[in-house]
GROMACS .gro file of C-alpha atoms in nm:
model
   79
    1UNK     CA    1   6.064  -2.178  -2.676
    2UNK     CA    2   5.714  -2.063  -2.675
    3UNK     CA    3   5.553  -1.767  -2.879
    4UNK     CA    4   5.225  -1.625  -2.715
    5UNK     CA    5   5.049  -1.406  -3.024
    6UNK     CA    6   4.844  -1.143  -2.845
    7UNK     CA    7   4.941  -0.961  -2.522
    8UNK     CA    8   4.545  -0.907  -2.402
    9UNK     CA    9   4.366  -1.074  -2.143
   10UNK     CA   10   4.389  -1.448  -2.286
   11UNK     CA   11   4.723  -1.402  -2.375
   12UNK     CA   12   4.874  -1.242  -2.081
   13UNK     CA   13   4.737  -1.515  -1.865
   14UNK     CA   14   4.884  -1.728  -2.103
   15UNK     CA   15   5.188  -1.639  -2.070
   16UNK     CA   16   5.167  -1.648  -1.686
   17UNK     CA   17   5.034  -1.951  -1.613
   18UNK     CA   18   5.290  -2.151  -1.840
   19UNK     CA   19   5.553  -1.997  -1.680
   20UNK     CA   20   5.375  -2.092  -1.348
   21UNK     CA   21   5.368  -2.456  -1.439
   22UNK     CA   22   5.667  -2.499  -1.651
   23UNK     CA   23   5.928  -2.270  -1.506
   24UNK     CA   24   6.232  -2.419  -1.756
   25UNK     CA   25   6.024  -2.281  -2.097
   26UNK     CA   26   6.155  -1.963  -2.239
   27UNK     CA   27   5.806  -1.756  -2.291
   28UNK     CA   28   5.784  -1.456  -2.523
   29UNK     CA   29   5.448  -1.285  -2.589
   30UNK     CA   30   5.399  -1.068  -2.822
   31UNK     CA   31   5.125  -0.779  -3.004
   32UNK     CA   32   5.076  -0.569  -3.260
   33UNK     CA   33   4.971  -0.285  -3.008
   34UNK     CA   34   5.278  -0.132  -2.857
   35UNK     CA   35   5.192  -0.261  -2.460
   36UNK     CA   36   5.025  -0.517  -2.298
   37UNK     CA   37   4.624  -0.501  -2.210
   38UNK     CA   38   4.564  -0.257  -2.489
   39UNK     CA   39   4.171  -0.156  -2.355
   40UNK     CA   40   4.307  -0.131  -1.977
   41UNK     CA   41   4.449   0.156  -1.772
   42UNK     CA   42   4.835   0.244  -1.841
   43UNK     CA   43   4.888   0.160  -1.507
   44UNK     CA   44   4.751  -0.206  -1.516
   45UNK     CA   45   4.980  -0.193  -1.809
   46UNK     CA   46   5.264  -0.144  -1.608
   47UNK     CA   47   5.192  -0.334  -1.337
   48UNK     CA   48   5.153  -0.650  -1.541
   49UNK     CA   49   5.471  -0.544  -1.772
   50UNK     CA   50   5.652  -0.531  -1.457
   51UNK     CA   51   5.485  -0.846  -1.318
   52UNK     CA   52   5.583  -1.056  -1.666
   53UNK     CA   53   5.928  -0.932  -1.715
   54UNK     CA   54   6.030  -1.011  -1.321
   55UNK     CA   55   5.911  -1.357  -1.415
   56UNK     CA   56   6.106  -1.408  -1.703
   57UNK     CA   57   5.864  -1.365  -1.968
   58UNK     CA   58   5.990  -1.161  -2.249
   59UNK     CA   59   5.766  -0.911  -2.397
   60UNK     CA   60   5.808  -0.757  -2.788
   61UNK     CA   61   5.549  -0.480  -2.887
   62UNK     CA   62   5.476  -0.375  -3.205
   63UNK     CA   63   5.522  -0.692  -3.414
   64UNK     CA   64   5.202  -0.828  -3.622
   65UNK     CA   65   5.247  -1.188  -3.637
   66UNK     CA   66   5.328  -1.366  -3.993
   67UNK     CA   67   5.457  -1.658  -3.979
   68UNK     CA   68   5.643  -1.650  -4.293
   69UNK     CA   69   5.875  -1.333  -4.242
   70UNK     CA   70   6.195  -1.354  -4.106
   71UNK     CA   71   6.183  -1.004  -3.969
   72UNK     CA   72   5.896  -1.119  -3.774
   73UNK     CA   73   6.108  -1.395  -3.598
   74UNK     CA   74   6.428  -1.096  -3.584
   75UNK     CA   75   6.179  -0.926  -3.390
   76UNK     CA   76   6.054  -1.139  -3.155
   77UNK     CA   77   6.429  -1.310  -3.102
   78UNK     CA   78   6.297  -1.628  -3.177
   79UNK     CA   79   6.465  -1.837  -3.462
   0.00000   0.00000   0.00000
């Protein structure tokens, strides 16, 4: 499993181009801000939500990262 911390620009191509390249990984990204390419249009948002989640990425808003809390993990589904 692989956790990508921040759903912006870096992140979100990430996210897509490990998927891309290793199709087998199970991909989760994830952001404090509750959607994807916080400074963009809502319906970029969407588009790349949509574009993400049809791919198999899972996305998890709302979640600021620390490493040592084990709702952080609940959150994110990731043990």
């Amino acid at each position: 499993a692989v956790l990508v911390v921040g759903a912006g620009y870096t992140g979100v191509e990430w996210a897509c181009e490990l998927r891309h390249f290793f199709p087998y990984l199970q991909i989760t990204i994830s952001d404090f801000l509750p959607r994807c390419l916080g400074p963009l249009p809502e319906e970029a948002a969407q588009y790349c939500e949509e574009y993400m989640t049809s791919h198999g990425i899972r996305t998890r808003y709302g979640a600021k990262f620390d490493r040592g809390n084990p709702q952080f993990w609940d959150k994110v589904g990731i043990p």
